[in-house]
């Protein structure tokens, strides 16, 4: 409630003809919702053949089917169909829903509860490397009006793409066109004729992790290319456009057949992220939210963030609450900013319902590591492994380079590297003059630490009360207990 009152007060101070700068930064930009899919689009003859063949070839006996929330109405029918395909064999099929962190990640923890030996993952997937179980990814097959797309591209993009390097990405709903990715295919030829580029690259997104490592090595001329994403304006496009440098991004929505231009690095979405980076610098307590237990390197990232925060005198708290929501995080009043340690598809939250900012690992790195001072990256880093010593975006942390004092760009106040008292900065004479000035109480909205709270929860009073004697309870059914 304190945060809401502060925002209202700042808004009231603005002119009647304009809004405050903070309100402009806090204004939210929503992404489009995922397109609804039909049963035939997520479970057709190709899906049945691939999944049953994969199970038989590897001899799996206990298979988990993991579905996102919008696929759940079809989950039982798919499970029954798969059992019928594998009827002669002794195979157990389990349905997984309501995953711990995000539907894009393979929930190996839940699969271990039923001792599964494999997972078939449906829908959106970050394709982070699974360490415990083999995984088969199944994507929907959405229709695409190729002639209409070529007509639109010729009319709107040919002049811009002519004699330039062009990269076209196919979203998960159009991965079934992968057999047409060769240069001899009609799709490749039609794109070349429509855009007339100097060089055309056709890729599917997201790539498997082993293929993505090679794709991340962008050439020096990558920032001069034109990129086209065939799909919706969704979280996958947001992550791709942030990480892949380009002169201009375009989206062709296969569902509506419309073409639109996007430039994520100058959008309000990114300006708000830089605002949150400054809020992270101002924080006195950081909450490190662990939103993955399977992604490789997450423990190394936790240790690195703790070391950088300690160098700036910032406290850290390690938190694991499953899938986050505003109600859960509102319980941590003493935390000024949260850092979400998750997969590349699950590390950015922009909702205004959260009381405190939530930043990604990369944004926390920019805030806490002095090596990033006055350095603005060509593209965002959504995969935290790229920030570790073996990653291509790694910058060594030097605690000696942390400035002793600097000024917050949000509040305009002085902040110290170790939250040291500023009273020692002056000589005794200046301090004596300062004490004669008019004194006022200054309060800061940092919340109370757990030790300072007047109520810390129910007191268990261990060892102070005698245990109660066991008494016979009620027996029977609610309409006719034995004592009635």
XYZ file of C-alpha atoms in Angstrom:
484
model
C 0.000 0.000 0.000
C 2.921 2.332 0.648
C 4.039 2.026 -2.969
C 0.587 2.869 -4.283
C 0.395 5.970 -2.113
C 3.816 7.109 -3.305
C 2.827 6.746 -6.961
C -0.357 8.731 -6.348
C 1.537 11.483 -4.618
C 4.066 11.765 -7.445
C 1.289 11.821 -10.005
C -0.558 14.612 -8.226
C 2.544 16.789 -8.348
C 2.534 16.736 -12.157
C 0.931 19.402 -14.252
C -2.722 19.096 -15.189
C -1.670 19.104 -18.845
C 1.035 16.430 -18.622
C 1.897 13.297 -16.686
C 5.003 12.792 -14.587
C 8.150 11.199 -15.998
C 7.771 8.257 -13.644
C 4.215 7.606 -14.834
C 5.426 7.492 -18.439
C 8.070 4.935 -17.561
C 5.626 2.839 -15.540
C 3.058 2.690 -18.347
C 2.763 -0.919 -19.447
C 3.051 -2.330 -22.963
C 1.228 -5.617 -23.387
C 2.148 -8.404 -25.791
C -0.435 -10.203 -27.851
C -1.993 -13.331 -26.391
C -1.073 -16.679 -27.904
C -3.246 -17.876 -30.766
C -5.671 -20.624 -29.758
C -4.964 -23.967 -31.412
C -7.293 -26.814 -32.324
C -6.896 -30.505 -31.552
C -5.925 -31.288 -35.145
C -3.202 -28.640 -35.098
C -1.428 -30.110 -32.065
C -2.144 -33.812 -32.640
C -2.309 -34.857 -36.279
C -0.898 -37.823 -38.165
C 2.622 -36.389 -38.129
C 2.572 -35.882 -34.354
C 1.261 -39.401 -33.780
C 3.880 -40.973 -36.032
C 6.805 -39.026 -34.579
C 5.874 -39.541 -30.910
C 5.073 -43.261 -31.142
C 8.191 -43.912 -33.223
C 10.375 -42.032 -30.724
C 8.981 -44.045 -27.808
C 9.387 -47.415 -29.542
C 12.858 -46.643 -30.846
C 14.156 -45.765 -27.378
C 12.141 -48.345 -25.442
C 10.536 -45.874 -23.037
C 7.979 -47.287 -20.601
C 6.885 -44.318 -18.461
C 6.161 -41.196 -20.513
C 5.044 -37.809 -19.213
C 3.045 -35.526 -21.497
C 3.608 -31.891 -20.490
C 0.969 -29.382 -21.632
C 0.634 -25.606 -21.263
C -2.612 -24.305 -19.793
C -4.277 -23.558 -23.133
C -3.609 -27.133 -24.369
C -5.169 -28.839 -21.340
C -8.641 -29.300 -22.919
C -6.980 -31.627 -25.456
C -4.639 -33.423 -23.037
C -6.869 -36.389 -22.196
C -7.717 -37.091 -25.841
C -4.021 -37.007 -26.773
C -3.151 -39.333 -23.883
C -5.826 -41.842 -24.917
C -4.712 -41.675 -28.554
C -1.076 -42.299 -27.628
C -2.016 -45.270 -25.442
C -3.948 -46.769 -28.353
C -0.936 -46.377 -30.635
C 1.232 -48.187 -28.068
C -1.461 -50.669 -26.986
C 0.485 -53.933 -27.466
C 3.291 -52.662 -25.245
C 3.320 -52.153 -21.476
C 3.580 -48.350 -21.463
C 2.345 -45.886 -18.834
C 1.379 -42.340 -19.899
C 1.066 -39.447 -17.429
C -0.293 -35.916 -17.956
C 1.635 -33.007 -16.436
C 0.028 -29.602 -15.987
C 0.423 -26.556 -13.738
C 4.201 -26.680 -14.008
C 6.363 -25.350 -11.180
C 7.870 -22.318 -12.940
C 6.786 -21.938 -16.568
C 5.240 -24.086 -19.268
C 8.164 -23.402 -21.619
C 10.552 -25.358 -19.349
C 10.577 -29.127 -18.997
C 9.328 -29.952 -15.507
C 11.825 -32.672 -14.647
C 10.998 -32.397 -10.943
C 7.340 -33.325 -11.482
C 8.327 -36.089 -13.911
C 10.612 -37.575 -11.265
C 7.635 -37.947 -8.905
C 6.183 -40.649 -11.173
C 9.625 -42.079 -12.050
C 9.210 -41.147 -15.711
C 11.935 -42.095 -18.171
C 10.982 -39.525 -20.853
C 8.945 -36.376 -21.486
C 6.974 -35.223 -24.527
C 6.664 -31.442 -24.293
C 3.823 -29.689 -26.154
C 3.601 -26.024 -27.133
C 5.912 -23.121 -26.364
C 9.395 -24.272 -25.341
C 12.604 -22.458 -24.488
C 14.517 -25.691 -25.274
C 16.892 -25.197 -22.369
C 19.090 -28.226 -21.956
C 17.390 -30.896 -19.832
C 19.884 -32.683 -17.619
C 17.888 -35.650 -16.334
C 15.450 -36.914 -18.974
C 15.253 -37.203 -22.770
C 12.697 -34.772 -24.209
C 10.699 -34.699 -27.449
C 9.284 -31.285 -28.405
C 5.952 -31.217 -30.242
C 4.860 -27.956 -31.883
C 1.481 -27.091 -33.409
C 1.075 -26.956 -37.165
C -0.671 -23.695 -38.042
C -1.851 -22.851 -41.560
C 0.044 -20.191 -43.506
C -1.275 -18.426 -46.600
C 2.039 -18.339 -48.478
C 0.762 -16.535 -51.630
C -0.776 -13.755 -49.517
C 2.427 -13.420 -47.489
C 4.549 -13.146 -50.650
C 2.211 -10.530 -52.086
C 2.434 -8.465 -48.888
C 6.215 -8.776 -48.669
C 6.683 -7.773 -52.296
C 4.547 -4.659 -51.897
C 5.878 -3.528 -48.512
C 9.408 -4.859 -47.995
C 11.044 -5.392 -51.374
C 12.457 -1.864 -51.590
C 13.829 -2.056 -48.051
C 15.316 -5.549 -48.366
C 16.739 -5.297 -51.885
C 20.496 -5.974 -51.945
C 20.587 -6.361 -48.150
C 21.129 -9.335 -45.867
C 17.743 -10.675 -44.743
C 16.984 -13.238 -42.034
C 13.538 -14.857 -41.795
C 12.519 -16.685 -38.600
C 9.601 -19.119 -38.428
C 7.698 -19.258 -35.128
C 6.783 -22.594 -33.512
C 3.466 -22.802 -35.349
C 5.311 -22.917 -38.678
C 8.103 -25.360 -37.863
C 6.359 -27.931 -40.025
C 7.750 -25.981 -42.983
C 11.285 -26.966 -41.981
C 11.502 -29.470 -44.821
C 11.202 -26.476 -47.142
C 14.197 -24.664 -45.675
C 16.564 -25.811 -48.412
C 17.560 -23.501 -51.238
C 15.752 -25.686 -53.761
C 12.407 -25.409 -51.982
C 9.548 -23.321 -53.278
C 9.338 -21.341 -50.015
C 12.975 -20.258 -50.220
C 12.614 -19.348 -53.884
C 9.430 -17.370 -53.298
C 11.025 -15.409 -50.459
C 14.048 -14.654 -52.632
C 11.850 -13.431 -55.484
C 9.659 -11.346 -53.163
C 12.452 -9.639 -51.192
C 15.374 -9.752 -53.679
C 17.994 -9.766 -50.896
C 21.747 -9.961 -51.231
C 21.672 -12.900 -48.810
C 18.705 -14.806 -47.377
C 18.826 -16.903 -44.208
C 15.823 -18.989 -43.195
C 15.664 -20.348 -39.619
C 13.169 -21.805 -37.173
C 12.774 -20.375 -33.672
C 13.430 -21.403 -30.987
C 16.433 -23.491 -31.919
C 17.640 -26.434 -29.890
C 20.318 -25.357 -27.417
C 23.144 -27.054 -29.315
C 22.066 -25.311 -32.545
C 21.454 -21.988 -30.799
C 25.083 -21.783 -29.647
C 26.258 -21.559 -33.250
C 23.476 -19.148 -34.209
C 24.448 -16.713 -31.427
C 27.756 -15.941 -33.123
C 26.451 -12.954 -35.046
C 28.722 -11.490 -37.735
C 29.835 -7.879 -37.504
C 27.334 -6.941 -40.207
C 24.403 -8.482 -38.289
C 23.230 -5.064 -37.120
C 22.776 -4.036 -40.778
C 20.424 -6.862 -41.716
C 16.640 -6.851 -41.998
C 14.858 -9.480 -39.909
C 11.375 -10.886 -40.473
C 9.505 -12.947 -37.889
C 6.663 -15.113 -39.195
C 4.369 -15.401 -36.182
C 2.613 -13.255 -33.594
C 3.853 -10.371 -31.460
C 4.428 -12.698 -28.509
C 7.059 -13.421 -25.874
C 9.135 -15.479 -28.315
C 9.427 -12.532 -30.683
C 10.281 -10.236 -27.770
C 13.154 -12.482 -26.701
C 14.422 -13.043 -30.241
C 14.318 -9.385 -31.248
C 16.157 -8.369 -28.080
C 18.977 -10.866 -28.547
C 19.468 -10.824 -32.335
C 20.847 -7.484 -33.619
C 19.149 -6.056 -36.704
C 18.694 -2.766 -38.514
C 14.917 -3.265 -38.536
C 12.473 -5.939 -37.380
C 9.201 -6.857 -39.078
C 6.437 -9.249 -38.021
C 4.196 -11.086 -40.454
C 1.249 -12.393 -38.450
C 0.222 -15.643 -40.098
C -3.195 -15.596 -38.396
C -4.272 -12.150 -39.633
C -2.016 -11.848 -42.675
C -0.767 -8.406 -41.598
C 2.753 -6.971 -41.663
C 4.077 -4.571 -39.010
C 7.434 -2.979 -38.180
C 8.999 -3.284 -34.727
C 12.088 -1.753 -33.172
C 12.397 -3.194 -29.641
C 15.551 -1.336 -28.580
C 13.815 2.042 -28.822
C 10.383 0.944 -27.624
C 8.876 1.974 -24.312
C 9.303 -1.641 -23.232
C 13.090 -1.241 -23.153
C 13.082 2.261 -21.670
C 11.228 0.839 -18.735
C 13.880 -1.869 -18.336
C 16.619 0.761 -18.045
C 14.504 2.517 -15.417
C 14.395 -0.744 -13.460
C 18.176 -1.089 -13.756
C 18.486 2.213 -11.900
C 16.000 0.975 -9.294
C 18.191 -2.101 -8.848
C 21.187 0.154 -8.169
C 19.177 2.018 -5.518
C 18.097 -1.159 -3.723
C 19.296 -1.938 -0.222
C 17.989 -5.515 -0.313
C 17.771 -7.730 -3.406
C 15.586 -10.809 -3.650
C 17.106 -13.512 -5.857
C 14.173 -15.551 -7.183
C 15.263 -18.996 -8.349
C 12.767 -19.871 -11.092
C 14.575 -22.948 -12.365
C 16.113 -26.050 -10.844
C 17.243 -27.662 -14.086
C 18.950 -24.931 -16.138
C 22.691 -25.416 -16.246
C 24.715 -22.798 -14.353
C 21.982 -21.289 -12.168
C 23.959 -21.887 -8.967
C 26.975 -20.104 -10.455
C 24.762 -17.138 -11.328
C 23.389 -17.000 -7.783
C 26.909 -16.953 -6.336
C 28.010 -14.243 -8.785
C 25.047 -11.986 -7.996
C 25.578 -12.413 -4.268
C 29.247 -11.441 -4.616
C 28.482 -8.329 -6.699
C 25.707 -7.233 -4.332
C 27.977 -7.705 -1.326
C 30.606 -5.499 -2.971
C 28.042 -2.676 -3.089
C 26.800 -3.260 0.453
C 23.470 -4.672 -0.745
C 21.823 -7.490 1.169
C 20.496 -10.503 -0.735
C 17.792 -13.031 0.042
C 17.383 -16.282 -1.877
C 13.742 -17.033 -2.724
C 12.031 -20.021 -4.338
C 8.250 -19.685 -4.531
C 7.431 -21.613 -7.699
C 5.547 -19.659 -10.348
C 5.591 -16.055 -9.178
C 2.620 -13.720 -8.869
C 2.059 -10.318 -7.203
C 0.479 -11.836 -4.082
C 3.484 -14.051 -3.365
C 6.091 -11.336 -3.814
C 4.068 -8.798 -1.823
C 4.911 -10.798 1.308
C 8.569 -9.740 1.075
C 8.240 -6.146 2.271
C 11.925 -5.698 3.065
C 13.037 -6.386 -0.524
C 13.465 -3.355 -2.795
C 14.042 -5.174 -6.091
C 13.769 -8.762 -7.318
C 16.154 -10.560 -9.682
C 14.527 -13.427 -11.583
C 16.887 -16.299 -12.371
C 15.039 -18.305 -14.985
C 15.128 -19.590 -18.530
C 15.424 -17.198 -21.526
C 11.625 -17.230 -22.012
C 10.760 -16.672 -18.357
C 12.874 -13.811 -17.055
C 11.018 -10.572 -17.843
C 7.938 -9.343 -16.037
C 6.398 -5.974 -16.881
C 3.073 -6.106 -15.067
C 2.282 -3.061 -12.919
C 0.566 -5.334 -10.402
C 3.937 -6.095 -8.811
C 4.807 -3.745 -5.971
C 8.569 -3.875 -6.586
C 10.608 -4.047 -9.815
C 11.599 -7.433 -11.241
C 14.776 -7.471 -13.331
C 16.547 -10.180 -15.291
C 20.027 -11.486 -14.501
C 21.476 -9.379 -17.321
C 19.847 -6.216 -15.982
C 21.167 -6.975 -12.494
C 24.606 -7.475 -14.035
C 24.409 -4.050 -15.678
C 23.366 -2.516 -12.368
C 25.918 -4.191 -10.089
C 28.980 -4.801 -12.279
C 31.061 -1.605 -12.756
C 32.465 -3.085 -15.977
C 29.088 -2.284 -17.593
C 29.206 1.385 -16.555
C 28.415 3.598 -19.570
C 28.335 0.508 -21.801
C 25.090 -0.148 -23.610
C 24.901 -3.530 -25.331
C 24.035 -4.008 -28.969
C 21.446 -6.569 -27.924
C 19.959 -7.850 -24.689
C 21.122 -11.109 -23.120
C 18.250 -13.327 -22.013
C 20.325 -16.467 -21.376
C 22.199 -16.023 -18.092
C 24.842 -18.591 -19.129
C 26.191 -15.964 -21.535
C 27.179 -13.852 -18.502
C 29.307 -16.571 -16.906
C 33.067 -16.848 -17.605
C 32.537 -19.127 -20.615
C 29.831 -16.882 -22.129
C 30.316 -14.385 -24.941
C 28.895 -11.481 -22.859
C 31.034 -12.112 -19.780
C 32.716 -9.091 -18.192
C 34.973 -9.680 -15.205
C 33.803 -8.167 -11.923
C 36.337 -5.980 -10.119
C 35.215 -4.967 -6.638
C 37.885 -2.260 -6.510
C 36.231 -0.519 -9.470
C 32.938 -0.016 -7.615
C 32.549 3.759 -7.058
C 32.566 4.805 -3.423
C 29.649 7.176 -4.013
C 27.441 8.004 -6.956
C 24.118 9.701 -7.587
C 20.847 7.904 -8.261
C 19.287 8.869 -11.586
C 15.839 8.061 -10.158
C 15.789 9.822 -6.787
C 18.715 12.226 -7.232
C 20.135 11.141 -3.879
C 23.684 10.116 -3.069
C 24.233 6.396 -2.628
C 27.305 4.728 -1.139
C 29.102 1.598 -2.237
C 28.716 -0.012 1.167
C 25.777 1.981 2.530
C 28.275 3.692 4.824
C 27.219 6.663 6.875
C 27.997 9.939 5.140
C 28.819 11.523 8.510
C 32.448 10.387 8.198
C 32.865 12.165 4.863
C 33.445 15.616 6.395
C 35.820 17.064 8.934
C 34.675 17.740 12.535
C 34.163 21.440 11.817
C 31.772 20.846 8.968
C 29.918 18.261 11.017
C 29.537 20.734 13.861
C 27.985 23.273 11.511
C 25.697 20.615 10.107
C 24.352 19.721 13.536
C 23.313 23.328 14.126
C 21.078 23.344 11.060
C 17.384 22.616 11.223
C 16.898 18.886 11.644
C 14.109 16.909 9.954
C 13.159 13.264 9.948
C 13.674 11.574 6.572
C 11.882 8.295 5.893
C 12.719 5.971 3.028
C 10.408 3.444 1.430
C 12.660 0.411 1.855
C 10.367 -1.652 4.056
C 11.232 -3.183 7.398
C 13.839 -5.868 7.798
C 12.603 -9.079 9.329
C 14.513 -8.436 12.549
C 12.898 -4.998 12.966
C 9.308 -6.149 12.510
C 7.076 -5.858 15.564
C 5.222 -9.029 14.505
C 7.202 -11.881 12.969
C 4.452 -14.476 12.729
C 2.946 -16.966 15.160
C 5.207 -17.909 18.048
C 5.542 -21.715 18.181
C 6.574 -21.497 21.886
C 8.573 -24.708 21.592
C 9.086 -26.420 24.955
C 6.904 -23.909 26.810
C 3.569 -25.723 26.622
C 2.611 -29.280 27.512
C 1.464 -31.490 24.642
C -2.276 -32.079 24.547
C -3.617 -35.520 25.361
C -4.965 -37.473 22.409
C -8.743 -37.870 22.458
C -10.983 -40.095 20.322
C -12.352 -38.151 17.380
C -15.590 -38.350 15.430
C -16.370 -41.440 13.397
C -18.971 -42.152 10.783
C -20.299 -39.928 8.021
C -21.346 -36.247 8.309
C -25.087 -36.974 8.362
C -24.794 -39.603 11.109
C -21.784 -39.517 13.445
C -21.426 -42.264 16.045
C -22.131 -39.892 18.976
C -25.411 -38.616 17.509
